[in-house]
């Protein structure tokens, strides 16, 4: 797969007192894009509950480049930047672009899989399959 992205129309409720999109909404767009990828690739919430796993976030960082405003259409992609070969830990980059292609923000996230029963990190069999299907960044590396 070469690309995965979601397109959103930003709402009035996404705007802060400065009349631009709140910083927290960028993080929500990244998380929604990641979860949509899982669901689209057969890792639904029902499957995660059945397997007793879930993605866990270690770090998120957003670099803001251009303002986004209510009514703007933004496309958020997802690129895998690094991962362990078993898919247990991985990092993603999201580029957020306005409808005209202007780069508004870049979001980086470091993640892993959690066994929700014992509350410890795990490497579920489905993780390697999901990682295999994720689009890779140009500078993608395995981190083993």
GROMACS .gro file of N, CA and C in nm:
model
  432
    1UNK      N    1   0.085  -0.118   0.000
    1UNK     CA    2   0.000   0.000   0.000
    1UNK      C    3   0.089   0.124   0.000
    2UNK      N    4   0.063   0.215  -0.089
    2UNK     CA    5   0.144   0.336  -0.101
    2UNK      C    6   0.097   0.451  -0.014
    3UNK      N    7  -0.035   0.459   0.014
    3UNK     CA    8  -0.085   0.570   0.093
    3UNK      C    9  -0.213   0.532   0.164
    4UNK      N   10  -0.230   0.588   0.282
    4UNK     CA   11  -0.357   0.579   0.352
    4UNK      C   12  -0.385   0.717   0.407
    5UNK      N   13  -0.505   0.768   0.382
    5UNK     CA   14  -0.540   0.900   0.433
    5UNK      C   15  -0.689   0.910   0.459
    6UNK      N   16  -0.724   1.006   0.541
    6UNK     CA   17  -0.863   1.039   0.571
    6UNK      C   18  -0.880   1.188   0.549
    7UNK      N   19  -0.997   1.228   0.503
    7UNK     CA   20  -1.026   1.369   0.482
    7UNK      C   21  -1.134   1.413   0.580
    8UNK      N   22  -1.114   1.531   0.637
    8UNK     CA   23  -1.204   1.584   0.739
    8UNK      C   24  -1.243   1.727   0.706
    9UNK      N   25  -1.365   1.764   0.740
    9UNK     CA   26  -1.405   1.905   0.739
    9UNK      C   27  -1.399   1.951   0.884
   10UNK      N   28  -1.322   2.056   0.908
   10UNK     CA   29  -1.306   2.106   1.044
   10UNK      C   30  -1.429   2.187   1.084
   11UNK      N   31  -1.470   2.169   1.208
   11UNK     CA   32  -1.596   2.225   1.255
   11UNK      C   33  -1.574   2.348   1.342
   12UNK      N   34  -1.680   2.423   1.362
   12UNK     CA   35  -1.676   2.537   1.452
   12UNK      C   36  -1.635   2.492   1.592
   13UNK      N   37  -1.678   2.375   1.634
   13UNK     CA   38  -1.644   2.322   1.766
   13UNK      C   39  -1.496   2.290   1.780
   14UNK      N   40  -1.421   2.287   1.670
   14UNK     CA   41  -1.277   2.258   1.672
   14UNK      C   42  -1.193   2.384   1.693
   15UNK      N   43  -1.256   2.500   1.698
   15UNK     CA   44  -1.186   2.628   1.700
   15UNK      C   45  -1.169   2.679   1.844
   16UNK      N   46  -1.053   2.743   1.869
   16UNK     CA   47  -1.026   2.800   2.001
   16UNK      C   48  -1.053   2.950   2.004
   17UNK      N   49  -1.015   3.016   2.112
   17UNK     CA   50  -1.040   3.159   2.130
   17UNK      C   51  -0.966   3.244   2.027
   18UNK      N   52  -0.860   3.192   1.967
   18UNK     CA   53  -0.786   3.266   1.864
   18UNK      C   54  -0.847   3.247   1.725
   19UNK      N   55  -0.957   3.176   1.719
   19UNK     CA   56  -1.032   3.149   1.597
   19UNK      C   57  -0.955   3.064   1.496
   20UNK      N   58  -0.868   2.976   1.549
   20UNK     CA   59  -0.811   2.872   1.465
   20UNK      C   60  -0.825   2.738   1.537
   21UNK      N   61  -0.800   2.632   1.465
   21UNK     CA   62  -0.823   2.499   1.520
   21UNK      C   63  -0.734   2.475   1.642
   22UNK      N   64  -0.795   2.422   1.748
   22UNK     CA   65  -0.722   2.394   1.873
   22UNK      C   66  -0.612   2.292   1.850
   23UNK      N   67  -0.504   2.305   1.924
   23UNK     CA   68  -0.392   2.212   1.911
   23UNK      C   69  -0.435   2.068   1.936
   24UNK      N   70  -0.524   2.045   2.030
   24UNK     CA   71  -0.566   1.908   2.064
   24UNK      C   72  -0.638   1.839   1.949
   25UNK      N   73  -0.700   1.915   1.860
   25UNK     CA   74  -0.773   1.855   1.747
   25UNK      C   75  -0.677   1.788   1.649
   26UNK      N   76  -0.557   1.839   1.636
   26UNK     CA   77  -0.458   1.777   1.548
   26UNK      C   78  -0.427   1.635   1.596
   27UNK      N   79  -0.412   1.620   1.728
   27UNK     CA   80  -0.385   1.489   1.786
   27UNK      C   81  -0.503   1.395   1.766
   28UNK      N   82  -0.625   1.448   1.780
   28UNK     CA   83  -0.745   1.367   1.758
   28UNK      C   84  -0.753   1.320   1.612
   29UNK      N   85  -0.718   1.407   1.519
   29UNK     CA   86  -0.721   1.368   1.377
   29UNK      C   87  -0.622   1.256   1.348
   30UNK      N   88  -0.504   1.263   1.409
   30UNK     CA   89  -0.405   1.157   1.393
   30UNK      C   90  -0.456   1.025   1.450
   31UNK      N   91  -0.511   1.029   1.571
   31UNK     CA   92  -0.562   0.907   1.635
   31UNK      C   93  -0.677   0.849   1.555
   32UNK      N   94  -0.766   0.933   1.506
   32UNK     CA   95  -0.879   0.884   1.426
   32UNK      C   96  -0.829   0.817   1.297
   33UNK      N   97  -0.729   0.875   1.236
   33UNK     CA   98  -0.673   0.818   1.113
   33UNK      C   99  -0.611   0.682   1.141
   34UNK      N  100  -0.536   0.670   1.250
   34UNK     CA  101  -0.477   0.541   1.286
   34UNK      C  102  -0.584   0.435   1.312
   35UNK      N  103  -0.684   0.470   1.391
   35UNK     CA  104  -0.789   0.373   1.422
   35UNK      C  105  -0.869   0.336   1.297
   36UNK      N  106  -0.891   0.430   1.209
   36UNK     CA  107  -0.961   0.400   1.083
   36UNK      C  108  -0.881   0.302   1.000
   37UNK      N  109  -0.747   0.318   1.000
   37UNK     CA  110  -0.663   0.223   0.927
   37UNK      C  111  -0.681   0.083   0.984
   38UNK      N  112  -0.676   0.070   1.117
   38UNK     CA  113  -0.694  -0.062   1.180
   38UNK      C  114  -0.827  -0.124   1.139
   39UNK      N  115  -0.933  -0.046   1.150
   39UNK     CA  116  -1.067  -0.097   1.120
   39UNK      C  117  -1.077  -0.138   0.974
   40UNK      N  118  -1.022  -0.056   0.884
   40UNK     CA  119  -1.024  -0.087   0.741
   40UNK      C  120  -0.945  -0.213   0.709
   41UNK      N  121  -0.847  -0.246   0.793
   41UNK     CA  122  -0.761  -0.362   0.769
   41UNK      C  123  -0.788  -0.475   0.868
   42UNK      N  124  -0.916  -0.495   0.897
   42UNK     CA  125  -0.967  -0.610   0.974
   42UNK      C  126  -0.923  -0.614   1.120
   43UNK      N  127  -0.883  -0.503   1.175
   43UNK     CA  128  -0.852  -0.499   1.318
   43UNK      C  129  -0.952  -0.404   1.384
   44UNK      N  130  -1.077  -0.448   1.385
   44UNK     CA  131  -1.186  -0.368   1.441
   44UNK      C  132  -1.180  -0.367   1.593
   45UNK      N  133  -1.262  -0.283   1.654
   45UNK     CA  134  -1.270  -0.281   1.800
   45UNK      C  135  -1.316  -0.417   1.853
   46UNK      N  136  -1.405  -0.482   1.780
   46UNK     CA  137  -1.451  -0.615   1.821
   46UNK      C  138  -1.336  -0.716   1.820
   47UNK      N  139  -1.253  -0.709   1.717
   47UNK     CA  140  -1.137  -0.799   1.708
   47UNK      C  141  -1.040  -0.769   1.822
   48UNK      N  142  -1.013  -0.642   1.847
   48UNK     CA  143  -0.923  -0.606   1.957
   48UNK      C  144  -0.977  -0.655   2.090
   49UNK      N  145  -1.107  -0.640   2.112
   49UNK     CA  146  -1.167  -0.689   2.237
   49UNK      C  147  -1.157  -0.841   2.248
   50UNK      N  148  -1.181  -0.909   2.137
   50UNK     CA  149  -1.172  -1.055   2.135
   50UNK      C  150  -1.029  -1.103   2.165
   51UNK      N  151  -0.931  -1.034   2.106
   51UNK     CA  152  -0.790  -1.070   2.127
   51UNK      C  153  -0.733  -1.012   2.256
   52UNK      N  154  -0.812  -0.925   2.320
   52UNK     CA  155  -0.771  -0.858   2.444
   52UNK      C  156  -0.643  -0.778   2.424
   53UNK      N  157  -0.644  -0.698   2.317
   53UNK     CA  158  -0.531  -0.610   2.285
   53UNK      C  159  -0.582  -0.471   2.253
   54UNK      N  160  -0.493  -0.376   2.256
   54UNK     CA  161  -0.524  -0.240   2.213
   54UNK      C  162  -0.396  -0.164   2.190
   55UNK      N  163  -0.401  -0.064   2.101
   55UNK     CA  164  -0.282   0.019   2.080
   55UNK      C  165  -0.261   0.112   2.199
   56UNK      N  166  -0.136   0.133   2.234
   56UNK     CA  167  -0.103   0.222   2.344
   56UNK      C  168  -0.005   0.327   2.293
   57UNK      N  169  -0.023   0.448   2.338
   57UNK     CA  170   0.056   0.561   2.291
   57UNK      C  171   0.163   0.595   2.393
   58UNK      N  172   0.288   0.604   2.347
   58UNK     CA  173   0.399   0.644   2.434
   58UNK      C  174   0.432   0.793   2.420
   59UNK      N  175   0.426   0.842   2.298
   59UNK     CA  176   0.466   0.981   2.273
   59UNK      C  177   0.394   1.032   2.150
   60UNK      N  178   0.357   1.159   2.155
   60UNK     CA  179   0.303   1.228   2.038
   60UNK      C  180   0.365   1.367   2.035
   61UNK      N  181   0.399   1.410   1.915
   61UNK     CA  182   0.456   1.544   1.898
   61UNK      C  183   0.400   1.601   1.769
   62UNK      N  184   0.355   1.725   1.776
   62UNK     CA  185   0.301   1.790   1.656
   62UNK      C  186   0.382   1.915   1.624
   63UNK      N  187   0.419   1.926   1.499
   63UNK     CA  188   0.487   2.045   1.451
   63UNK      C  189   0.386   2.121   1.365
   64UNK      N  190   0.350   2.239   1.410
   64UNK     CA  191   0.248   2.320   1.344
   64UNK      C  192   0.314   2.410   1.241
   65UNK      N  193   0.265   2.404   1.117
   65UNK     CA  194   0.326   2.480   1.008
   65UNK      C  195   0.235   2.593   0.959
   66UNK      N  196   0.106   2.566   0.943
   66UNK     CA  197   0.010   2.666   0.894
   66UNK      C  198  -0.120   2.652   0.973
   67UNK      N  199  -0.190   2.762   0.988
   67UNK     CA  200  -0.317   2.762   1.059
   67UNK      C  201  -0.422   2.680   0.986
   68UNK      N  202  -0.507   2.617   1.064
   68UNK     CA  203  -0.629   2.555   1.013
   68UNK      C  204  -0.746   2.627   1.078
   69UNK      N  205  -0.855   2.643   1.003
   69UNK     CA  206  -0.971   2.716   1.052
   69UNK      C  207  -1.098   2.634   1.032
   70UNK      N  208  -1.203   2.673   1.103
   70UNK     CA  209  -1.332   2.608   1.086
   70UNK      C  210  -1.372   2.615   0.940
   71UNK      N  211  -1.422   2.505   0.888
   71UNK     CA  212  -1.463   2.498   0.748
   71UNK      C  213  -1.354   2.447   0.654
   72UNK      N  214  -1.229   2.450   0.700
   72UNK     CA  215  -1.120   2.397   0.616
   72UNK      C  216  -1.138   2.246   0.598
   73UNK      N  217  -1.099   2.200   0.482
   73UNK     CA  218  -1.092   2.057   0.454
   73UNK      C  219  -0.945   2.017   0.470
   74UNK      N  220  -0.921   1.915   0.551
   74UNK     CA  221  -0.783   1.871   0.577
   74UNK      C  222  -0.775   1.721   0.551
   75UNK      N  223  -0.666   1.682   0.487
   75UNK     CA  224  -0.639   1.540   0.463
   75UNK      C  225  -0.523   1.499   0.550
   76UNK      N  226  -0.541   1.388   0.622
   76UNK     CA  227  -0.442   1.338   0.715
   76UNK      C  228  -0.397   1.201   0.667
   77UNK      N  229  -0.267   1.188   0.639
   77UNK     CA  230  -0.217   1.057   0.595
   77UNK      C  231  -0.151   0.986   0.713
   78UNK      N  232  -0.108   0.865   0.688
   78UNK     CA  233  -0.038   0.788   0.790
   78UNK      C  234   0.075   0.712   0.723
   79UNK      N  235   0.196   0.730   0.775
   79UNK     CA  236   0.313   0.661   0.723
   79UNK      C  237   0.388   0.597   0.838
   80UNK      N  238   0.425   0.473   0.822
   80UNK     CA  239   0.505   0.402   0.921
   80UNK      C  240   0.649   0.449   0.907
   81UNK      N  241   0.710   0.495   1.018
   81UNK     CA  242   0.848   0.543   1.011
   81UNK      C  243   0.948   0.441   1.066
   82UNK      N  244   0.905   0.361   1.165
   82UNK     CA  245   0.990   0.253   1.215
   82UNK      C  246   0.903   0.154   1.292
   83UNK      N  247   0.955   0.033   1.304
   83UNK     CA  248   0.885  -0.068   1.384
   83UNK      C  249   0.976  -0.186   1.411
   84UNK      N  250   0.938  -0.263   1.512
   84UNK     CA  251   1.002  -0.392   1.534
   84UNK      C  252   0.942  -0.489   1.433
   85UNK      N  253   1.018  -0.588   1.393
   85UNK     CA  254   0.971  -0.683   1.291
   85UNK      C  255   0.846  -0.758   1.333
   86UNK      N  256   0.827  -0.778   1.463
   86UNK     CA  257   0.708  -0.849   1.510
   86UNK      C  258   0.587  -0.756   1.523
   87UNK      N  259   0.606  -0.626   1.494
   87UNK     CA  260   0.497  -0.530   1.498
   87UNK      C  261   0.458  -0.486   1.638
   88UNK      N  262   0.533  -0.526   1.739
   88UNK     CA  263   0.496  -0.495   1.877
   88UNK      C  264   0.509  -0.347   1.911
   89UNK      N  265   0.610  -0.282   1.860
   89UNK     CA  266   0.631  -0.138   1.879
   89UNK      C  267   0.650  -0.075   1.743
   90UNK      N  268   0.596   0.046   1.728
   90UNK     CA  269   0.604   0.111   1.599
   90UNK      C  270   0.585   0.262   1.613
   91UNK      N  271   0.630   0.332   1.511
   91UNK     CA  272   0.618   0.478   1.507
   91UNK      C  273   0.554   0.519   1.376
   92UNK      N  274   0.472   0.622   1.384
   92UNK     CA  275   0.400   0.671   1.266
   92UNK      C  276   0.417   0.821   1.252
   93UNK      N  277   0.402   0.866   1.129
   93UNK     CA  278   0.403   1.009   1.098
   93UNK      C  279   0.273   1.040   1.024
   94UNK      N  280   0.209   1.150   1.062
   94UNK     CA  281   0.090   1.197   0.992
   94UNK      C  282   0.120   1.334   0.934
   95UNK      N  283   0.095   1.350   0.806
   95UNK     CA  284   0.106   1.482   0.742
   95UNK      C  285  -0.036   1.533   0.723
   96UNK      N  286  -0.060   1.654   0.770
   96UNK     CA  287  -0.193   1.715   0.761
   96UNK      C  288  -0.188   1.826   0.658
   97UNK      N  289  -0.266   1.808   0.550
   97UNK     CA  290  -0.261   1.903   0.439
   97UNK      C  291  -0.396   1.967   0.414
   98UNK      N  292  -0.391   2.097   0.387
   98UNK     CA  293  -0.512   2.170   0.348
   98UNK      C  294  -0.555   2.123   0.208
   99UNK      N  295  -0.675   2.161   0.168
   99UNK     CA  296  -0.729   2.119   0.039
   99UNK      C  297  -0.639   2.161  -0.077
  100UNK      N  298  -0.565   2.271  -0.062
  100UNK     CA  299  -0.477   2.317  -0.171
  100UNK      C  300  -0.339   2.250  -0.167
  101UNK      N  301  -0.321   2.156  -0.072
  101UNK     CA  302  -0.194   2.084  -0.062
  101UNK      C  303  -0.095   2.143   0.038
  102UNK      N  304  -0.126   2.259   0.093
  102UNK     CA  305  -0.037   2.321   0.191
  102UNK      C  306  -0.022   2.232   0.314
  103UNK      N  307   0.102   2.209   0.355
  103UNK     CA  308   0.129   2.129   0.475
  103UNK      C  309   0.098   2.214   0.598
  104UNK      N  310  -0.002   2.171   0.675
  104UNK     CA  311  -0.044   2.245   0.794
  104UNK      C  312   0.027   2.196   0.919
  105UNK      N  313   0.055   2.065   0.926
  105UNK     CA  314   0.119   2.010   1.046
  105UNK      C  315   0.175   1.872   1.016
  106UNK      N  316   0.271   1.833   1.098
  106UNK     CA  317   0.326   1.697   1.095
  106UNK      C  318   0.316   1.644   1.238
  107UNK      N  319   0.254   1.528   1.251
  107UNK     CA  320   0.235   1.466   1.382
  107UNK      C  321   0.314   1.336   1.386
  108UNK      N  322   0.393   1.318   1.492
  108UNK     CA  323   0.471   1.196   1.512
  108UNK      C  324   0.415   1.122   1.634
  109UNK      N  325   0.406   0.990   1.626
  109UNK     CA  326   0.354   0.910   1.737
  109UNK      C  327   0.436   0.783   1.751
  110UNK      N  328   0.468   0.747   1.876
  110UNK     CA  329   0.534   0.621   1.909
  110UNK      C  330   0.432   0.536   1.983
  111UNK      N  331   0.412   0.412   1.933
  111UNK     CA  332   0.305   0.327   1.985
  111UNK      C  333   0.351   0.184   2.007
  112UNK      N  334   0.266   0.108   2.074
  112UNK     CA  335   0.289  -0.035   2.095
  112UNK      C  336   0.153  -0.099   2.116
  113UNK      N  337   0.155  -0.231   2.136
  113UNK     CA  338   0.032  -0.306   2.163
  113UNK      C  339   0.031  -0.348   2.309
  114UNK      N  340  -0.085  -0.334   2.372
  114UNK     CA  341  -0.103  -0.368   2.512
  114UNK      C  342  -0.195  -0.489   2.523
  115UNK      N  343  -0.154  -0.586   2.606
  115UNK     CA  344  -0.242  -0.696   2.644
  115UNK      C  345  -0.333  -0.638   2.751
  116UNK      N  346  -0.462  -0.624   2.722
  116UNK     CA  347  -0.553  -0.555   2.813
  116UNK      C  348  -0.591  -0.639   2.935
  117UNK      N  349  -0.556  -0.767   2.936
  117UNK     CA  350  -0.584  -0.852   3.051
  117UNK      C  351  -0.474  -0.838   3.156
  118UNK      N  352  -0.349  -0.853   3.115
  118UNK     CA  353  -0.238  -0.847   3.211
  118UNK      C  354  -0.174  -0.708   3.217
  119UNK      N  355  -0.221  -0.617   3.128
  119UNK     CA  356  -0.174  -0.477   3.126
  119UNK      C  357  -0.024  -0.467   3.102
  120UNK      N  358   0.024  -0.548   3.009
  120UNK     CA  359   0.165  -0.547   2.970
  120UNK      C  360   0.175  -0.541   2.819
  121UNK      N  361   0.290  -0.494   2.770
  121UNK     CA  362   0.312  -0.489   2.626
  121UNK      C  363   0.314  -0.629   2.568
  122UNK      N  364   0.268  -0.639   2.444
  122UNK     CA  365   0.259  -0.769   2.379
  122UNK      C  366   0.291  -0.756   2.230
  123UNK      N  367   0.307  -0.869   2.166
  123UNK     CA  368   0.328  -0.875   2.021
  123UNK      C  369   0.222  -0.970   1.963
  124UNK      N  370   0.097  -0.924   1.951
  124UNK     CA  371  -0.007  -1.013   1.900
  124UNK      C  372   0.020  -1.052   1.756
  125UNK      N  373  -0.025  -1.172   1.718
  125UNK     CA  374  -0.002  -1.222   1.582
  125UNK      C  375  -0.056  -1.126   1.477
  126UNK      N  376  -0.165  -1.059   1.506
  126UNK     CA  377  -0.226  -0.969   1.409
  126UNK      C  378  -0.139  -0.845   1.384
  127UNK      N  379  -0.052  -0.810   1.478
  127UNK     CA  380   0.029  -0.688   1.467
  127UNK      C  381   0.120  -0.691   1.345
  128UNK      N  382   0.188  -0.802   1.322
  128UNK     CA  383   0.279  -0.811   1.207
  128UNK      C  384   0.203  -0.794   1.077
  129UNK      N  385   0.083  -0.850   1.069
  129UNK     CA  386   0.000  -0.837   0.949
  129UNK      C  387  -0.041  -0.692   0.925
  130UNK      N  388  -0.079  -0.624   1.032
  130UNK     CA  389  -0.121  -0.483   1.020
  130UNK      C  390  -0.003  -0.398   0.977
  131UNK      N  391   0.112  -0.418   1.041
  131UNK     CA  392   0.233  -0.342   1.008
  131UNK      C  393   0.271  -0.364   0.861
  132UNK      N  394   0.259  -0.486   0.815
  132UNK     CA  395   0.293  -0.518   0.675
  132UNK      C  396   0.209  -0.436   0.577
  133UNK      N  397   0.085  -0.408   0.614
  133UNK     CA  398  -0.007  -0.337   0.526
  133UNK      C  399   0.006  -0.185   0.534
  134UNK      N  400   0.074  -0.134   0.636
  134UNK     CA  401   0.085   0.012   0.652
  134UNK      C  402   0.177   0.072   0.547
  135UNK      N  403   0.139   0.187   0.493
  135UNK     CA  404   0.229   0.256   0.401
  135UNK      C  405   0.354   0.301   0.477
  136UNK      N  406   0.468   0.289   0.413
  136UNK     CA  407   0.596   0.320   0.477
  136UNK      C  408   0.648   0.458   0.431
  137UNK      N  409   0.706   0.531   0.526
  137UNK     CA  410   0.772   0.657   0.494
  137UNK      C  411   0.897   0.628   0.414
  138UNK      N  412   0.945   0.726   0.341
  138UNK     CA  413   1.067   0.709   0.260
  138UNK      C  414   1.186   0.669   0.346
  139UNK      N  415   1.189   0.715   0.471
  139UNK     CA  416   1.301   0.685   0.561
  139UNK      C  417   1.267   0.573   0.660
  140UNK      N  418   1.170   0.488   0.627
  140UNK     CA  419   1.129   0.377   0.714
  140UNK      C  420   1.247   0.286   0.747
  141UNK      N  421   1.252   0.241   0.875
  141UNK     CA  422   1.354   0.144   0.918
  141UNK      C  423   1.292   0.047   1.018
  142UNK      N  424   1.346  -0.074   1.020
  142UNK     CA  425   1.313  -0.168   1.126
  142UNK      C  426   1.399  -0.134   1.245
  143UNK      N  427   1.345  -0.139   1.365
  143UNK     CA  428   1.418  -0.096   1.484
  143UNK      C  429   1.467  -0.211   1.571
  144UNK      N  430   1.473  -0.332   1.517
  144UNK     CA  431   1.518  -0.448   1.595
  144UNK      C  432   1.661  -0.433   1.639
   0.00000   0.00000   0.00000
